[in-house]
Amino acid sequence: MMKRCLHIIFLLTLPMFCMAQNKQLSDASGNKGIDSLKRQLTGQHSDSSRIIIMNNIGFFYETLNADSSIKYYQGALDLARQRGYAWGEARLMASLSGTLRQQGKLAEALDLLFKSLKIARDNNLSFDIARAYRRTGDVYYELENFPKAVEYTLQAVNLDEQKENKKNAAIDHWSLADAYEKMTKLDSAVFHLDKAFRQDDLLKDFRESFYEINGNIEVKKGNYEQARYSYEEGFKLAQQKSNLTASSRIGAALSNLFIKINKKDSAIFYALKGFEYGQEASFKKGVADNGSLLAELYNSTQPAAALKYYKAAVVAKDSLFGIDNIQTIQSLVAREEARQKELEDQRLSYRNRLKSYGFITGLAVLLIIAFILYRNNRQKQKANVVLYQQKEKIEATLNELKSTQAQLIQSEKMASLGELTAGIAHEIQNPLNFVNNFSEINTELIDELQQEADKGNLEEVKTIANNIKENEQKINHHGKRADAIVKGMLQHSQTSSGQRVSNDINKLADEYLRLAFHGFRAKEKDFNATLKTGFDESAGKISIIPQDIARVMLNLYNNAFYAVAEKKKQVGANYEPVVSVSTRKIPDKPDSYRLEIKVADNGNGIPKNIVDKIFQPFFTTKPTGQGTGLGLSLSYDIIKAHGGELKVETKEGEGTTFIIQLQNV
């Protein structure tokens, strides 16, 4: 620990050294550096040299301009393939994966790395094998699978240290320190951070990352002042080097730190900076992290801004952790593991053949029989090991899927909250308009009253005073109305306690119909629809968990509005969108009854071939980014938990009706 502290003090107390280094870094990342590389490229005729220069230009642009980075990497990759340079193809695939990873295209990045690793192994390119291992670990880091990230990075560091690639080994130790910190294995993180720091040539290229990781460790130890100092030094250095991705990451880290120490303005400042840098560099992780922080910070003061950043964060997270992306990655991983197993089986088979030839040549039948028995026993052991490994992999995959599902469910709940916010704003605005208008009128009447009083006109004074009193009563009435709306919404937006309470289902259905309608209109400005209600007054109150049933209704209403809006776009002016809700009390047994709730629309209906799939998790007919496919699945589970049923009746071209039946005893 003392050694590490001395390292940090050394870094922070050499201003002249830092200024010199910063100037070099600025030159390297400025126009002079890139112009020099481009001039070298123009005057270079050797294809292998052109590939190396284009790779360097692509790396230069990696944290500044993703499109330019991809352009040069792809150009170098195409040239390497044309010339049959295996080393160039392996190296450029790994390079290109870095930019794709930054853009959130994790499946594509992982696919390129597996191909790079195969080419490097086939051609015994130790440098590129280690590089592919390291960058594969980086992708697993972005997927928040930190144990897998450590597994691949350890393979990289072992190979780099074996080949005495000191700088690359130092980079491996940086990555390991970062992953162990995320796993809260702080001793291991400090160990690898110290090993990386010992390499002098690493400091000028990755010093901002040292500050960032050190800040993360100090935060988890509760040393907030040390963490703040380290973060701020890293942030300044990242900006000096125009490293937008590092600036975005450290911005989020600083914002989180200021939230912990209750400095909201500073938290907003750094989250905004991190969000802007993330967008500029197409760094999806930075956009997602900083957008989520801004949504939380603005939630209580600027709901519109909070919703804007929340949506941006959800889109970025979906591009990183969307179900299609996760499934593609899982498929790639499974294919790579199968290929590795096949190679291992081939190696084992080859070794076994050599052993067999040796035994057959040197020994008689007795040794042959002994060999067969030995081989059978070995195969049994291997089969047991393979089965155990497969079991562990299946369990790990299942845990990852459960984690992903939990994240998607939370996203679905937050999307519903955003739609409710727009509806509540509209509901409160109406009584507030009355309050404001009558307040202004009273101000004018008071002026008139003073004038008439000065004149001694008592009759007119009394008339004006009565008018003021009536207006004050109206202000009081509409103020109480707004108060009732807020209290009702707070009651329904509270986190579900799981306890059932008696609730007026007609009132609940009517409130959320209006909220969903105004929330949908907030997203679709030109949208309008006719709302029809038919409530059975005898339905009375029913024992439910109101927050959960409200979530079901909100989901069904939003689906109905989406269906009629889509049909309106297709049909045009000749079509009138209609969404209706009705309740009905159905006698069941002498001492109980069922309550039926119907939500209907006159949209396009649901095709017959997918009706049976609509309640399945992750199934959706909406375009990518507009739905998770969890809404109806969650609704179905909520109604089942209440002992009820959720059914659907639909006819293509005419519309859809969802029917909720709840038992009341």
XYZ file of C-alpha atoms in Angstrom:
665
model
C 0.000 0.000 0.000
C 2.828 2.410 0.913
C 4.534 1.622 -2.382
C 1.372 2.417 -4.312
C 0.931 5.723 -2.433
C 4.511 6.700 -3.350
C 3.694 5.925 -6.989
C 0.700 8.243 -6.844
C 2.658 11.024 -5.121
C 5.351 10.697 -7.794
C 2.762 11.214 -10.509
C 1.029 14.157 -8.838
C 4.140 16.094 -7.756
C 6.064 16.362 -11.028
C 4.322 19.269 -12.815
C 7.241 20.001 -15.163
C 7.369 16.368 -16.278
C 3.589 16.308 -16.772
C 3.686 19.541 -18.830
C 6.312 18.088 -21.115
C 4.406 14.856 -21.486
C 1.127 16.693 -22.103
C 2.748 18.719 -24.873
C 4.002 15.535 -26.527
C 0.588 13.942 -26.179
C -1.113 17.017 -27.606
C 1.204 16.957 -30.618
C 0.587 13.244 -31.079
C -3.201 13.681 -31.037
C -3.313 16.994 -32.917
C -3.415 17.872 -36.582
C 0.383 17.656 -36.941
C 0.449 14.010 -35.888
C -2.398 12.866 -38.156
C -1.186 14.995 -41.084
C 2.235 13.389 -40.791
C 0.717 9.886 -40.879
C -1.436 10.759 -43.899
C 1.604 12.154 -45.752
C 3.484 8.937 -45.010
C 0.547 6.946 -46.363
C 0.417 8.978 -49.605
C 4.105 8.497 -50.295
C 4.286 4.822 -49.293
C 4.303 2.099 -51.984
C 4.931 -0.960 -49.812
C 1.639 -2.691 -49.051
C 2.798 -3.990 -45.663
C 3.900 -0.475 -44.643
C 0.596 1.002 -45.884
C -1.301 -1.509 -43.725
C 0.701 -0.517 -40.630
C 0.226 3.242 -41.262
C -3.542 2.853 -41.900
C -3.795 0.816 -38.687
C -2.054 3.668 -36.793
C -4.416 6.266 -38.309
C -7.416 4.118 -37.364
C -6.115 3.884 -33.793
C -5.634 7.672 -33.680
C -9.281 8.237 -34.622
C -10.623 5.472 -32.314
C -11.520 7.822 -29.432
C -12.219 10.866 -31.634
C -14.185 9.875 -34.749
C -15.546 6.322 -34.966
C -16.485 6.594 -38.665
C -12.965 7.688 -39.683
C -11.456 4.961 -37.510
C -13.601 2.273 -39.168
C -12.787 3.665 -42.632
C -9.013 3.281 -42.193
C -9.191 -0.017 -40.318
C -11.468 -1.526 -42.998
C -9.276 -0.208 -45.814
C -6.184 -1.789 -44.233
C -8.099 -5.052 -43.616
C -9.222 -5.233 -47.262
C -5.643 -4.661 -48.439
C -4.302 -7.361 -46.101
C -6.859 -9.847 -47.445
C -6.007 -8.970 -51.069
C -2.310 -9.580 -50.441
C -2.888 -12.671 -48.291
C -1.148 -11.194 -45.225
C -2.384 -13.349 -42.354
C -0.653 -11.152 -39.756
C -2.353 -8.052 -41.186
C -5.785 -9.688 -41.267
C -5.502 -10.904 -37.651
C -4.194 -7.542 -36.423
C -6.767 -5.387 -38.263
C -9.707 -7.539 -37.134
C -8.638 -7.022 -33.516
C -8.116 -3.284 -34.135
C -11.527 -2.863 -35.789
C -13.177 -4.668 -32.868
C -12.067 -1.846 -30.545
C -14.000 0.832 -32.443
C -17.062 -1.428 -32.826
C -16.942 -2.162 -29.073
C -16.899 1.562 -28.354
C -20.000 1.989 -30.583
C -21.819 -0.719 -28.622
C -21.646 -3.294 -31.458
C -20.439 -5.967 -29.087
C -21.623 -8.974 -31.112
C -19.751 -7.787 -34.219
C -16.654 -7.006 -32.158
C -16.680 -10.469 -30.548
C -17.144 -12.163 -33.935
C -14.085 -10.331 -35.343
C -11.983 -11.249 -32.289
C -12.806 -14.952 -32.525
C -11.806 -14.873 -36.226
C -8.634 -12.928 -35.405
C -7.742 -15.454 -32.686
C -8.185 -18.383 -35.099
C -5.959 -16.809 -37.789
C -3.315 -15.866 -35.210
C -3.268 -19.405 -33.770
C -3.170 -21.043 -37.215
C -0.129 -18.917 -38.106
C 1.513 -18.999 -34.632
C 1.397 -15.198 -34.240
C 1.993 -14.875 -30.499
C 1.719 -11.056 -30.475
C -1.693 -11.161 -32.160
C -2.897 -14.133 -30.089
C -2.262 -12.153 -26.897
C -3.841 -9.035 -28.420
C -7.005 -10.967 -29.388
C -7.202 -12.418 -25.854
C -6.861 -8.934 -24.326
C -9.514 -7.348 -26.553
C -11.880 -10.274 -26.053
C -11.534 -9.611 -22.327
C -12.431 -5.965 -23.047
C -15.685 -7.015 -24.767
C -16.649 -9.245 -21.827
C -15.864 -6.273 -19.571
C -18.397 -4.160 -21.526
C -20.906 -7.009 -21.126
C -20.231 -6.777 -17.361
C -19.107 -10.405 -17.348
C -16.012 -9.574 -15.288
C -14.950 -13.162 -14.424
C -14.840 -13.964 -18.158
C -12.922 -10.724 -18.789
C -10.338 -11.782 -16.185
C -10.093 -15.277 -17.725
C -9.169 -13.958 -21.196
C -6.898 -11.169 -19.920
C -4.919 -13.597 -17.754
C -4.204 -15.657 -20.896
C -3.003 -12.462 -22.593
C -0.693 -11.418 -19.736
C 0.811 -14.911 -19.448
C 1.677 -14.913 -23.169
C 2.953 -11.307 -23.200
C 5.196 -11.885 -20.179
C 6.441 -15.149 -21.677
C 7.391 -13.310 -24.896
C 8.699 -10.311 -22.906
C 6.247 -7.871 -24.500
C 6.562 -5.557 -21.500
C 4.343 -2.732 -22.708
C 1.525 -5.088 -23.697
C 1.896 -6.955 -20.412
C 1.497 -3.636 -18.596
C -1.701 -2.941 -20.556
C -2.941 -6.412 -19.541
C -2.337 -5.529 -15.875
C -4.330 -2.293 -16.326
C -7.255 -4.314 -17.666
C -7.004 -6.830 -14.830
C -6.946 -4.051 -12.223
C -10.080 -2.535 -13.790
C -11.959 -5.863 -13.854
C -10.966 -6.851 -10.291
C -12.098 -3.424 -9.040
C -15.538 -4.010 -10.597
C -15.640 -7.404 -8.818
C -14.741 -5.572 -5.547
C -11.533 -7.602 -5.240
C -9.579 -4.520 -4.225
C -6.359 -6.266 -3.138
C -6.054 -7.912 -6.563
C -6.911 -4.605 -8.256
C -4.161 -2.764 -6.336
C -1.652 -5.551 -7.085
C -2.165 -5.358 -10.865
C -2.341 -1.551 -10.829
C 1.109 -1.433 -9.186
C 2.538 -3.909 -11.723
C 1.255 -1.788 -14.601
C 2.654 1.396 -13.079
C 6.193 0.037 -13.043
C 6.359 0.285 -16.871
C 7.553 3.826 -17.671
C 6.541 3.687 -21.332
C 2.927 3.023 -20.298
C 2.506 6.201 -18.264
C 2.450 8.676 -21.162
C -0.221 6.713 -23.045
C -2.592 5.554 -20.317
C -2.093 7.840 -17.327
C -5.758 9.002 -17.387
C -6.841 5.375 -17.008
C -4.546 4.980 -13.991
C -6.272 7.944 -12.321
C -9.698 6.545 -13.202
C -9.079 3.063 -11.802
C -7.336 4.470 -8.726
C -10.351 6.752 -8.156
C -12.713 3.770 -8.414
C -10.711 1.878 -5.798
C -10.652 4.856 -3.424
C -14.437 5.300 -3.757
C -15.038 1.697 -2.727
C -12.723 2.225 0.242
C -14.727 5.306 1.235
C -11.823 7.717 0.605
C -13.893 10.282 -1.316
C -11.420 13.168 -1.267
C -8.597 11.004 -2.663
C -11.017 9.630 -5.255
C -12.116 13.119 -6.311
C -8.546 14.312 -6.730
C -7.630 11.255 -8.819
C -10.750 11.558 -11.014
C -10.229 15.278 -11.648
C -6.591 14.730 -12.643
C -7.651 11.939 -15.018
C -10.461 14.069 -16.473
C -8.106 16.986 -17.191
C -5.536 14.694 -18.811
C -8.183 12.948 -20.957
C -9.407 16.336 -22.207
C -5.856 17.490 -22.982
C -5.377 14.353 -25.086
C -8.852 14.683 -26.693
C -9.623 11.177 -25.407
C -13.421 11.444 -25.599
C -14.204 7.924 -24.349
C -12.049 8.319 -21.233
C -13.550 11.795 -20.673
C -17.036 10.286 -20.871
C -16.204 7.434 -18.451
C -14.508 9.681 -15.882
C -17.338 12.220 -16.198
C -19.797 9.521 -15.083
C -17.457 8.492 -12.250
C -17.184 12.085 -11.020
C -20.957 12.557 -11.226
C -21.518 9.409 -9.159
C -18.987 10.646 -6.585
C -20.655 14.055 -6.258
C -24.033 12.359 -5.801
C -22.523 10.417 -2.878
C -21.296 13.637 -1.243
C -24.557 15.552 -1.985
C -23.149 18.046 -4.513
C -25.913 17.926 -7.098
C -24.745 20.846 -9.278
C -21.294 19.296 -9.719
C -22.877 15.901 -10.388
C -25.022 17.419 -13.170
C -22.038 19.300 -14.646
C -19.844 16.207 -15.047
C -22.717 13.965 -16.186
C -23.564 16.507 -18.923
C -19.907 16.622 -19.974
C -19.698 12.814 -20.000
C -22.944 12.556 -21.982
C -21.717 15.053 -24.625
C -18.336 13.318 -24.985
C -20.069 9.928 -25.242
C -22.332 11.131 -28.043
C -19.462 12.817 -29.892
C -17.377 9.613 -29.829
C -20.371 7.261 -30.424
C -19.450 5.704 -27.054
C -22.713 3.946 -26.125
C -21.590 2.901 -22.621
C -20.773 6.530 -21.788
C -24.119 7.736 -23.177
C -25.989 5.071 -21.181
C -24.185 5.697 -17.857
C -24.276 9.496 -18.021
C -27.838 9.543 -19.410
C -29.078 7.400 -16.515
C -27.361 9.719 -14.024
C -28.913 12.830 -15.621
C -32.365 11.225 -15.647
C -32.029 10.565 -11.906
C -30.628 14.032 -11.161
C -33.296 15.912 -13.164
C -36.184 13.672 -12.093
C -37.444 15.860 -9.257
C -36.778 19.284 -10.839
C -36.969 18.991 -14.635
C -39.150 15.995 -15.632
C -38.909 16.793 -19.362
C -35.093 16.802 -19.262
C -35.118 13.658 -17.107
C -37.311 11.884 -19.663
C -35.062 13.021 -22.532
C -31.908 11.624 -20.927
C -33.686 8.503 -19.702
C -34.778 7.699 -23.272
C -31.258 8.302 -24.606
C -29.864 5.989 -21.914
C -32.436 3.278 -22.688
C -31.607 3.392 -26.425
C -27.885 3.130 -25.664
C -28.415 0.271 -23.184
C -30.651 -1.529 -25.675
C -27.905 -1.350 -28.308
C -25.493 -2.861 -25.751
C -27.720 -5.284 -23.856
C -30.754 -5.730 -26.150
C -32.014 -9.278 -26.307
C -31.054 -9.668 -29.996
C -27.526 -8.529 -29.229
C -27.252 -10.848 -26.216
C -28.595 -13.817 -28.197
C -26.130 -13.140 -31.023
C -23.262 -12.952 -28.542
C -24.346 -16.167 -26.838
C -24.496 -17.873 -30.230
C -20.981 -16.628 -31.075
C -19.627 -17.791 -27.720
C -21.242 -21.207 -28.112
C -19.830 -21.561 -31.630
C -16.340 -20.551 -30.491
C -16.452 -22.958 -27.537
C -17.588 -25.722 -29.880
C -14.692 -24.932 -32.231
C -12.212 -24.942 -29.347
C -13.592 -28.259 -28.177
C -13.234 -29.674 -31.679
C -9.591 -28.528 -31.840
C -8.917 -30.013 -28.425
C -10.544 -33.280 -29.472
C -8.351 -33.336 -32.571
C -5.214 -32.780 -30.500
C -6.249 -35.495 -28.050
C -7.048 -37.840 -30.897
C -3.652 -37.220 -32.483
C -1.825 -37.879 -29.202
C -3.821 -41.026 -28.620
C -2.904 -42.341 -32.075
C 0.785 -41.782 -31.390
C 0.471 -43.639 -28.085
C -1.364 -46.469 -29.780
C 1.327 -46.843 -32.438
C 4.020 -46.921 -29.738
C 2.274 -49.591 -27.700
C 1.460 -51.722 -30.782
C 5.076 -51.608 -31.960
C 6.723 -52.413 -28.630
C 4.287 -54.713 -26.851
C 2.231 -57.807 -27.444
C -1.458 -58.567 -27.012
C -1.317 -58.135 -23.240
C -0.142 -54.547 -23.533
C -2.737 -53.884 -26.265
C -5.520 -55.075 -23.925
C -4.083 -52.962 -21.113
C -4.021 -49.936 -23.439
C -7.655 -50.462 -24.434
C -8.716 -50.631 -20.783
C -6.679 -47.533 -19.984
C -8.113 -45.626 -22.939
C -11.679 -46.542 -22.006
C -11.119 -45.328 -18.469
C -9.627 -42.069 -19.753
C -12.562 -41.496 -22.070
C -14.981 -42.035 -19.200
C -13.130 -39.501 -17.078
C -13.058 -37.025 -19.934
C -16.768 -37.524 -20.518
C -17.429 -36.803 -16.838
C -15.267 -33.677 -16.979
C -17.015 -32.494 -20.159
C -20.431 -33.090 -18.582
C -19.435 -31.157 -15.480
C -18.046 -28.270 -17.559
C -21.187 -28.187 -19.694
C -23.312 -28.104 -16.536
C -21.319 -25.146 -15.204
C -21.558 -23.306 -18.531
C -25.315 -23.880 -18.723
C -25.761 -22.587 -15.171
C -23.631 -19.519 -15.947
C -25.605 -18.846 -19.128
C -28.879 -19.183 -17.219
C -27.698 -16.710 -14.580
C -26.683 -14.246 -17.312
C -30.113 -14.594 -18.965
C -31.860 -14.010 -15.625
C -29.770 -10.891 -15.063
C -30.569 -9.604 -18.563
C -34.276 -10.323 -18.048
C -34.251 -8.373 -14.761
C -32.663 -5.390 -16.528
C -35.266 -5.497 -19.306
C -38.126 -5.738 -16.797
C -36.784 -2.647 -15.025
C -36.583 -0.840 -18.391
C -40.218 -1.761 -19.079
C -41.286 -0.368 -15.682
C -39.335 2.854 -16.216
C -40.895 3.314 -19.680
C -44.346 3.068 -18.085
C -43.311 5.673 -15.485
C -42.247 8.061 -18.262
C -45.619 7.728 -19.985
C -47.440 8.310 -16.668
C -45.436 11.489 -16.088
C -46.698 13.058 -19.321
C -50.316 12.175 -18.447
C -50.062 13.535 -14.890
C -48.602 16.810 -16.197
C -51.639 17.294 -18.457
C -54.120 16.420 -15.660
C -52.582 18.918 -13.235
C -52.249 21.693 -15.841
C -56.040 22.109 -16.187
C -56.842 23.082 -12.537
C -53.627 25.114 -12.376
C -54.838 27.195 -15.341
C -58.044 27.977 -13.398
C -56.047 28.937 -10.282
C -53.785 31.262 -12.295
C -56.674 32.895 -14.212
C -58.838 33.575 -11.137
C -55.780 34.881 -9.233
C -55.133 37.416 -12.015
C -58.828 38.456 -12.039
C -58.785 38.950 -8.247
C -55.727 41.178 -8.562
C -57.612 43.399 -11.011
C -60.774 43.376 -8.818
C -58.780 44.436 -5.751
C -57.482 47.453 -7.703
C -61.069 48.335 -8.670
C -62.242 47.850 -5.059
C -59.599 50.306 -3.832
C -60.690 52.866 -6.432
C -64.385 52.527 -5.520
C -63.561 52.715 -1.796
C -61.693 55.979 -2.395
C -64.835 57.300 -4.120
C -67.023 56.181 -1.191
C -69.136 53.935 -3.444
C -69.950 51.258 -0.822
C -72.462 49.331 -2.951
C -69.903 48.823 -5.712
C -67.290 47.902 -3.082
C -69.591 45.180 -1.706
C -70.274 43.835 -5.232
C -66.565 43.655 -6.044
C -65.828 42.029 -2.641
C -68.458 39.352 -3.349
C -66.852 38.703 -6.752
C -63.457 38.351 -5.093
C -64.922 35.922 -2.551
C -66.501 33.798 -5.320
C -63.179 33.718 -7.205
C -61.331 32.712 -4.040
C -63.760 29.820 -3.610
C -63.066 28.748 -7.195
C -59.317 28.986 -6.598
C -59.718 26.845 -3.475
C -61.856 24.326 -5.378
C -59.376 23.901 -8.242
C -56.420 23.838 -5.853
C -58.037 20.944 -3.978
C -58.706 19.312 -7.336
C -54.994 19.460 -8.252
C -54.125 18.190 -4.756
C -56.476 15.227 -5.197
C -54.891 14.393 -8.567
C -51.376 14.459 -7.098
C -52.367 12.362 -4.056
C -54.127 9.838 -6.247
C -51.145 9.527 -8.593
C -48.714 9.239 -5.672
C -50.828 6.449 -4.224
C -50.777 4.524 -7.502
C -47.107 5.203 -8.289
C -45.806 3.921 -4.947
C -43.681 0.807 -5.036
C -45.883 -2.248 -4.688
C -45.905 -3.603 -1.152
C -47.525 -6.828 -2.277
C -50.480 -6.178 0.071
C -53.978 -6.160 -1.369
C -56.302 -3.290 -0.546
C -59.918 -2.526 -1.431
C -59.963 -0.286 -4.510
C -62.578 1.271 -6.838
C -61.800 -0.455 -10.153
C -63.926 1.971 -12.206
C -62.042 4.988 -10.885
C -58.680 3.264 -11.401
C -59.551 2.296 -14.989
C -60.805 5.802 -15.837
C -57.778 7.592 -14.304
C -55.215 5.510 -16.143
C -57.128 5.704 -19.439
C -56.756 9.491 -19.362
C -53.140 9.328 -18.178
C -52.179 6.833 -20.884
C -53.967 8.929 -23.546
C -52.162 12.139 -22.599
C -48.865 10.294 -22.187
C -49.195 8.807 -25.712
C -50.064 12.218 -27.131
C -46.938 13.634 -25.547
C -44.949 11.245 -27.763
C -47.188 11.459 -30.871
C -48.187 15.128 -31.264
C -50.646 14.491 -34.142
C -52.355 11.565 -32.449
C -56.021 11.685 -31.427
C -58.636 9.057 -30.677
C -62.178 8.727 -29.425
C -62.280 7.355 -25.853
C -65.362 5.375 -24.826
C -66.151 4.095 -21.338
C -68.847 1.793 -20.035
C -68.508 1.264 -16.319
C -70.793 -1.008 -14.308
C -71.725 1.102 -11.266
C -72.510 -2.046 -9.293
C -68.924 -3.258 -9.657
C -67.968 -1.475 -6.433
C -64.569 -2.071 -4.844
C -62.352 -5.104 -5.241
C -59.361 -6.387 -3.267
C -56.247 -5.873 -5.450
C -52.675 -4.604 -5.429
C -53.506 -1.257 -7.099
C -49.988 -0.463 -8.350
C -49.770 -3.798 -10.181
C -53.270 -3.652 -11.707
C -52.607 -0.029 -12.758
C -49.452 -1.203 -14.545
C -51.495 -3.850 -16.416
C -54.109 -1.276 -17.497
C -51.458 1.209 -18.586
C -49.809 -1.461 -20.732
C -53.102 -2.504 -22.385
C -54.081 1.115 -23.050
C -50.704 1.928 -24.606
C -50.926 -1.149 -26.853
C -54.414 -0.063 -27.956
C -53.272 3.500 -28.740
C -50.280 2.142 -30.655
C -52.557 -0.163 -32.709
C -55.020 2.578 -33.749
C -52.168 5.052 -34.425
C -50.521 2.562 -36.799
C -53.824 1.952 -38.605
C -54.410 5.708 -38.892
C -51.032 6.062 -40.642
C -52.031 3.331 -43.118
C -55.688 4.259 -43.794
C -55.655 8.050 -43.456
C -58.533 10.492 -42.983
C -61.328 7.960 -43.588
C -60.528 6.162 -40.340
C -61.540 7.242 -36.808
C -59.432 5.640 -34.029
C -61.537 4.385 -31.122
C -60.318 2.933 -27.787
C -62.855 1.780 -25.217
C -62.832 0.382 -21.683
C -65.707 -1.217 -19.815
C -66.320 -3.098 -16.562
C -68.943 -5.690 -15.680
C -69.872 -7.510 -12.487
C -70.524 -11.218 -13.137
C -72.183 -13.260 -10.331
C -70.247 -16.443 -9.704
C -71.151 -18.154 -6.428
C -73.649 -17.098 -3.759
C -70.952 -15.327 -1.762
C -68.611 -14.163 -4.557
C -68.475 -12.632 -8.014
C -66.099 -12.018 -10.874
C -65.186 -8.563 -12.165
C -64.563 -8.284 -15.898
C -62.550 -5.437 -17.480
C -62.428 -5.088 -21.280
C -59.975 -2.893 -23.212
C -60.837 -2.739 -26.931
C -59.530 -0.956 -30.039
C -60.519 -0.826 -33.699
C -56.939 -1.211 -34.987
C -55.587 -3.823 -37.405
C -56.002 -6.752 -35.003
C -53.452 -9.512 -34.356
C -52.576 -12.059 -37.095
C -53.721 -15.602 -36.314
C -50.228 -17.051 -36.600
C -48.899 -14.990 -33.662
C -51.898 -14.792 -31.294
C -50.563 -17.731 -29.266
C -47.175 -15.988 -28.822
C -48.206 -12.543 -27.543
C -47.941 -13.478 -23.844
C -44.466 -15.001 -24.287
C -41.543 -12.995 -22.793
C -39.603 -10.869 -25.311
C -42.101 -11.425 -28.145
C -43.065 -8.149 -29.839
C -44.312 -6.975 -33.228
C -43.073 -3.433 -32.667
C -39.943 -2.165 -34.463
C -36.585 -2.465 -32.705
C -36.213 0.100 -29.929
C -39.982 0.650 -29.476
C -40.782 -2.359 -27.303
C -39.102 -4.991 -25.145
C -41.752 -7.682 -25.529
C -42.195 -7.862 -21.761
C -45.347 -5.755 -21.270
C -47.985 -8.421 -21.956
C -45.863 -11.125 -20.305
C -45.640 -9.071 -17.079
C -49.346 -8.221 -17.289
C -50.223 -11.895 -17.660
C -48.102 -12.795 -14.619
C -49.665 -10.005 -12.503
C -53.234 -11.115 -13.307
C -52.332 -14.773 -12.617
C -50.824 -13.738 -9.259
C -54.207 -12.141 -8.448
C -55.928 -15.462 -9.203
C -57.473 -14.052 -12.363
C -57.293 -14.509 -16.136
C -56.028 -12.358 -19.025
C -57.455 -13.301 -22.446
C -57.488 -11.789 -25.918
C -60.099 -11.697 -28.689
C -59.002 -10.357 -32.054
C -59.993 -10.181 -35.713
C -57.585 -9.101 -38.412
C -58.496 -5.738 -39.908
C -61.160 -4.999 -37.294
C -59.507 -4.754 -33.887
C -58.521 -6.419 -30.615
C -60.107 -6.809 -27.174
C -58.179 -7.773 -24.042
C -60.304 -9.218 -21.222
C -59.277 -9.213 -17.543
C -61.300 -11.312 -15.103
C -60.643 -10.936 -11.351
C -62.263 -12.986 -8.592
C -63.675 -11.110 -5.615
C -64.762 -13.045 -2.532
